[in-house]
Amino acid sequence: MYFVDVVLPLPLAGSFTYAVPAEMQRKIGIGFRAIVPFGKRKFYTAIILRLHNNPPKGVEVKEIHSLIDSRPMVNEHQVRLWEWISFYYMASLGDVYKAAVPSLMKPQDLEEKFKSKTETFIRLNTGINDIKQLIGRAKKQAELYQALKKLFSEESGKQIPKKEIVAKTGCSDSVLKGLIEKKIVIQYAEEVSRLDKQVAASRKPFKLNVQQQKAFEEINRCFEEKNVCLLHGVTSSGKTEIYIHLIEERLKLKQQTLYLVPEIALTTQLTSRLQAVFGDKLGIYHSKINDSERTEIWQKMLSESPYEIVIGVRSSLFLPFRQLGLVIVDEEHETSYKQQEPAPRYHARDTAIVLAQTFEAKTLLGSATPAIETFYNAKTGKYGWVTLEQRFDNIELPKITFENTQELRRTKKMKTVLAPALIEKINKALESGEQVILFRNRRGFAPMLECKLCGWTPKCSRCDVSLTYHKNRQELKCHYCNKTYKPVRECPVCHEESVELIGMGTEKLEEEVAKLFPDASIARMDTDTTRGKESYEKIISDFQNKKVQILIGTQMLSKGLDFDNVSVAGIISADGLLNHPDFRSHERGFQLMLQAAGRAGRKNRQGEVVIQTADPGQPVYRYLQANDYEGFFRSQLAERKLFNYPPFKRLILIVFKHKDEDKVESGADFFARLLKQSLGEMVLGPNKPLISRIQQYHIRDILLKLDNNLSPAKIRQFIQSVEARFRENIDFRYIVLHYDVDVTG
Ligand code: ADP
Ligand code: ZN
Ligand code: ZN
């Protein structure tokens, strides 16, 4: 007998064994997809992990139903990565598989779901002699025929899609149809790729300047000894250009590069820049591509001519690389690299390092504001460390000043949302034809309704959160479950028309700014105005082309964009960035403000950044003003040590959810008690989280702050044994439970 162990796309631990029918035995291999029965009359696409001769004991073995592939779709590096993620992040292997492989590649029934894309083309029928006669007196047809003849002779040998013909000749459908019916024109369909059309490289990499060249050589030297290197370079120091040179080297070695970016940093600006140098060697994997495109990219990576470079978001880690030589993690400090929901809750930066190791490849982490953990690893010598302290072309770093809004309000000088000094600076910039960016983070400052008499605010009926007011749609919305409500004027407690709008998002800010600068053209960029991919690009290009003078936006604006005419940047309510009950809030605030500041600065003049705050005494502002990353790092590290946070401890959050609050409470209590028997004070909680009910589920959590010297394997084993005992209790069997390893805050 012959058996295989497979992984199924289900949230189940481990692998499952199936028997291989005799006729399949010669055709099967590791990494192939097979359709297997599971449960009652259900079929799933499984991936074969192992072949062996050991029948499982005590259970009936089912047979594989059929094979999908005749070659591996998943390689051994991928399987090793999946297994590591499943192990380290305490997720089931099935969940990792589900996240890794496009859903069209794992159909849940017996049909292959992936369909190739076809396109309709047009060609002239060369086998017809008497075209004139056929056309007769149909004048429009004659015109179109002449136009087509011209077009085809210009584009000789090229296939021309029908769409293009219609666009270029402006012909009507009926005229074209007439020619088709007379067989003068032939219409046919062919399979086409969904991937970007071939783009040719148009330039060589720039020659590096002295500092860049030095950094480039240091990185290479560092890779001789270490697998991971941090490139700590201020904004616009030319890091991207160094990446380009590193990628070039890997190309010469016939090695692939993965260039990871956080979602909001994957802009057209960046991809066009890479495409200009690498042409069609570059594949782009962003979150807006659909599942068919994902599947085609996957297939291309398996083909004879895979992409040599992939620039992509978090999930591009899962593509089938074959000769990976280098992984670049740009903006490595970004917390959006951590997947929150659903499982596997992996951190893309840390996973990238493991992926690189399976290929004996190198990892470069790049940032102007490294994560505290990363900088710690660089300082203690675990990672290499290379710095770039000057902006390219020696453009000065911006000058940062603070406006104390509390003081300004007290002395009645704050007449609008902008401090007078900021207004003056904006006016000056506008007069000199320069541009302005205003940042407003929405978090915590979303507009909402509140009763001015008793403080009542409308909340979601399913979640324990206040509703956000959306002016353009005139509705209240829950940002946790997306349920919408009608705004109210009357307070249900006071029975008065005392409910008012408070707080202010970007939308309100735009309104205020428009009043202050009636002659300026203003645009706003946030998740509301950038639903479609084009709208985002349009706002950026309008700003770049100077059609827009003042750009208002959320943190979306602070990433991956390079504007050359911005002289003033304003951060409107900096306090909102810092006042979050989470151990990373100052780190994040600092990073965001420094990145935002990095958008200001011009060739001949120092840019200016104005930070509005009610509490300018906070130490974080001192470090910001002095551009003192290291000072900030030291202060944070001291706090992390004092309060037992990473890098001194490893965090695991255990989350419990159930519709019955008593049940979830006693379940979490029970779990915590068992954990404390062995882990003692490393167990914190159970806690009622800030938002303790979402979509009718009550939530409790337990935070583990584990000593670094405890082995992840032993900890995992112990926690799983606790979970097993917890599940033995029928009361707790249906409590939803998940782990979040290295939770970001
Ligand atoms: P970073 O990635 O550190 O923010 P970039 O690589 O985007 O910096 O560089 C900032 C600007 O300087 C970009 O407009 C880039 O095109 C330009 N630049 C960087 N290095 C060079 C170089 N060696 N030659 C010419 N232009 C460069
Ligand atoms: Zn009230
Ligand atoms: Zn809700």
mmCIF file with all atom_site columns, C-alpha atoms and ligand atoms in Angstrom, residues 203 206-209 212 233-243 245 259 273 330-331 388 392-393 562 599, ligand 1:
data_model
loop_
_atom_site.group_PDB
_atom_site.id
_atom_site.type_symbol
_atom_site.label_atom_id
_atom_site.label_alt_id
_atom_site.label_comp_id
_atom_site.label_asym_id
_atom_site.label_entity_id
_atom_site.label_seq_id
_atom_site.pdbx_PDB_ins_code
_atom_site.Cartn_x
_atom_site.Cartn_y
_atom_site.Cartn_z
_atom_site.occupancy
_atom_site.B_iso_or_equiv
_atom_site.pdbx_formal_charge
_atom_site.auth_seq_id
_atom_site.auth_comp_id
_atom_site.auth_asym_id
_atom_site.auth_atom_id
_atom_site.pdbx_PDB_model_num
ATOM   1  C CA  . ARG A 1 203 ? 16.789 53.311 -17.972 1.00 0.00 ? 203 ARG A CA  1
ATOM   2  C CA  . PHE A 1 206 ? 21.377 55.760 -11.345 1.00 0.00 ? 206 PHE A CA  1
ATOM   3  C CA  . LYS A 1 207 ? 24.989 55.986 -10.323 1.00 0.00 ? 207 LYS A CA  1
ATOM   4  C CA  . LEU A 1 208 ? 25.091 55.947 -6.557  1.00 0.00 ? 208 LEU A CA  1
ATOM   5  C CA  . ASN A 1 209 ? 26.492 58.969 -4.787  1.00 0.00 ? 209 ASN A CA  1
ATOM   6  C CA  . GLN A 1 212 ? 25.022 55.493 -1.128  1.00 0.00 ? 212 GLN A CA  1
ATOM   7  C CA  . GLY A 1 233 ? 18.439 55.840 6.337   1.00 0.00 ? 233 GLY A CA  1
ATOM   8  C CA  . VAL A 1 234 ? 16.555 59.086 6.806   1.00 0.00 ? 234 VAL A CA  1
ATOM   9  C CA  . THR A 1 235 ? 13.608 59.757 4.476   1.00 0.00 ? 235 THR A CA  1
ATOM   10 C CA  . SER A 1 236 ? 14.761 60.452 0.892   1.00 0.00 ? 236 SER A CA  1
ATOM   11 C CA  . SER A 1 237 ? 18.311 59.363 1.578   1.00 0.00 ? 237 SER A CA  1
ATOM   12 C CA  . GLY A 1 238 ? 18.154 57.195 -1.519  1.00 0.00 ? 238 GLY A CA  1
ATOM   13 C CA  . LYS A 1 239 ? 17.441 53.785 0.018   1.00 0.00 ? 239 LYS A CA  1
ATOM   14 C CA  . THR A 1 240 ? 15.289 52.709 -2.895  1.00 0.00 ? 240 THR A CA  1
ATOM   15 C CA  . GLU A 1 241 ? 18.119 53.390 -5.301  1.00 0.00 ? 241 GLU A CA  1
ATOM   16 C CA  . ILE A 1 242 ? 20.408 51.204 -3.189  1.00 0.00 ? 242 ILE A CA  1
ATOM   17 C CA  . TYR A 1 243 ? 17.804 48.435 -3.300  1.00 0.00 ? 243 TYR A CA  1
ATOM   18 C CA  . HIS A 1 245 ? 21.589 48.155 -7.160  1.00 0.00 ? 245 HIS A CA  1
ATOM   19 C CA  . TYR A 1 259 ? 10.728 43.335 -2.352  1.00 0.00 ? 259 TYR A CA  1
ATOM   20 C CA  . ARG A 1 273 ? 10.373 53.498 -10.894 1.00 0.00 ? 273 ARG A CA  1
ATOM   21 C CA  . ASP A 1 330 ? 10.976 48.228 3.099   1.00 0.00 ? 330 ASP A CA  1
ATOM   22 C CA  . GLU A 1 331 ? 9.423  50.363 5.857   1.00 0.00 ? 331 GLU A CA  1
ATOM   23 C CA  . LEU A 1 388 ? 22.535 56.831 5.737   1.00 0.00 ? 388 LEU A CA  1
ATOM   24 C CA  . PHE A 1 392 ? 20.028 62.613 -1.373  1.00 0.00 ? 392 PHE A CA  1
ATOM   25 C CA  . ASP A 1 393 ? 21.369 65.819 -2.906  1.00 0.00 ? 393 ASP A CA  1
ATOM   26 C CA  . ASP A 1 562 ? 8.059  61.564 -3.127  1.00 0.00 ? 562 ASP A CA  1
ATOM   27 C CA  . ARG A 1 599 ? 7.328  64.632 2.911   1.00 0.00 ? 599 ARG A CA  1
HETATM 28 P P1  . ADP B 2 .   ? 14.337 56.782 0.098   1.00 0.00 ? 1   ADP B P1  1
HETATM 29 O O1  . ADP B 2 .   ? 13.986 55.448 -0.484  1.00 0.00 ? 1   ADP B O1  1
HETATM 30 O O2  . ADP B 2 .   ? 15.447 56.729 1.092   1.00 0.00 ? 1   ADP B O2  1
HETATM 31 O O3  . ADP B 2 .   ? 13.159 57.566 0.621   1.00 0.00 ? 1   ADP B O3  1
HETATM 32 P P2  . ADP B 2 .   ? 14.787 57.501 -2.675  1.00 0.00 ? 1   ADP B P2  1
HETATM 33 O O4  . ADP B 2 .   ? 15.582 56.351 -3.167  1.00 0.00 ? 1   ADP B O4  1
HETATM 34 O O5  . ADP B 2 .   ? 13.343 57.535 -3.030  1.00 0.00 ? 1   ADP B O5  1
HETATM 35 O O6  . ADP B 2 .   ? 14.953 57.678 -1.099  1.00 0.00 ? 1   ADP B O6  1
HETATM 36 O O7  . ADP B 2 .   ? 15.514 58.830 -3.181  1.00 0.00 ? 1   ADP B O7  1
HETATM 37 C C1  . ADP B 2 .   ? 15.011 60.135 -3.005  1.00 0.00 ? 1   ADP B C1  1
HETATM 38 C C2  . ADP B 2 .   ? 15.060 60.898 -4.330  1.00 0.00 ? 1   ADP B C2  1
HETATM 39 O O8  . ADP B 2 .   ? 16.406 61.013 -4.781  1.00 0.00 ? 1   ADP B O8  1
HETATM 40 C C3  . ADP B 2 .   ? 14.313 60.191 -5.448  1.00 0.00 ? 1   ADP B C3  1
HETATM 41 O O9  . ADP B 2 .   ? 13.659 61.157 -6.219  1.00 0.00 ? 1   ADP B O9  1
HETATM 42 C C4  . ADP B 2 .   ? 15.397 59.497 -6.251  1.00 0.00 ? 1   ADP B C4  1
HETATM 43 O O10 . ADP B 2 .   ? 15.034 59.349 -7.597  1.00 0.00 ? 1   ADP B O10 1
HETATM 44 C C5  . ADP B 2 .   ? 16.578 60.434 -6.066  1.00 0.00 ? 1   ADP B C5  1
HETATM 45 N N1  . ADP B 2 .   ? 17.834 59.667 -6.086  1.00 0.00 ? 1   ADP B N1  1
HETATM 46 C C6  . ADP B 2 .   ? 18.258 58.813 -5.132  1.00 0.00 ? 1   ADP B C6  1
HETATM 47 N N2  . ADP B 2 .   ? 19.471 58.299 -5.439  1.00 0.00 ? 1   ADP B N2  1
HETATM 48 C C7  . ADP B 2 .   ? 19.823 58.830 -6.613  1.00 0.00 ? 1   ADP B C7  1
HETATM 49 C C8  . ADP B 2 .   ? 20.999 58.719 -7.456  1.00 0.00 ? 1   ADP B C8  1
HETATM 50 N N3  . ADP B 2 .   ? 22.024 57.956 -7.100  1.00 0.00 ? 1   ADP B N3  1
HETATM 51 N N4  . ADP B 2 .   ? 21.019 59.445 -8.597  1.00 0.00 ? 1   ADP B N4  1
HETATM 52 C C9  . ADP B 2 .   ? 19.984 60.238 -8.940  1.00 0.00 ? 1   ADP B C9  1
HETATM 53 N N5  . ADP B 2 .   ? 18.867 60.396 -8.198  1.00 0.00 ? 1   ADP B N5  1
HETATM 54 C C10 . ADP B 2 .   ? 18.780 59.719 -7.036  1.00 0.00 ? 1   ADP B C10 1
#
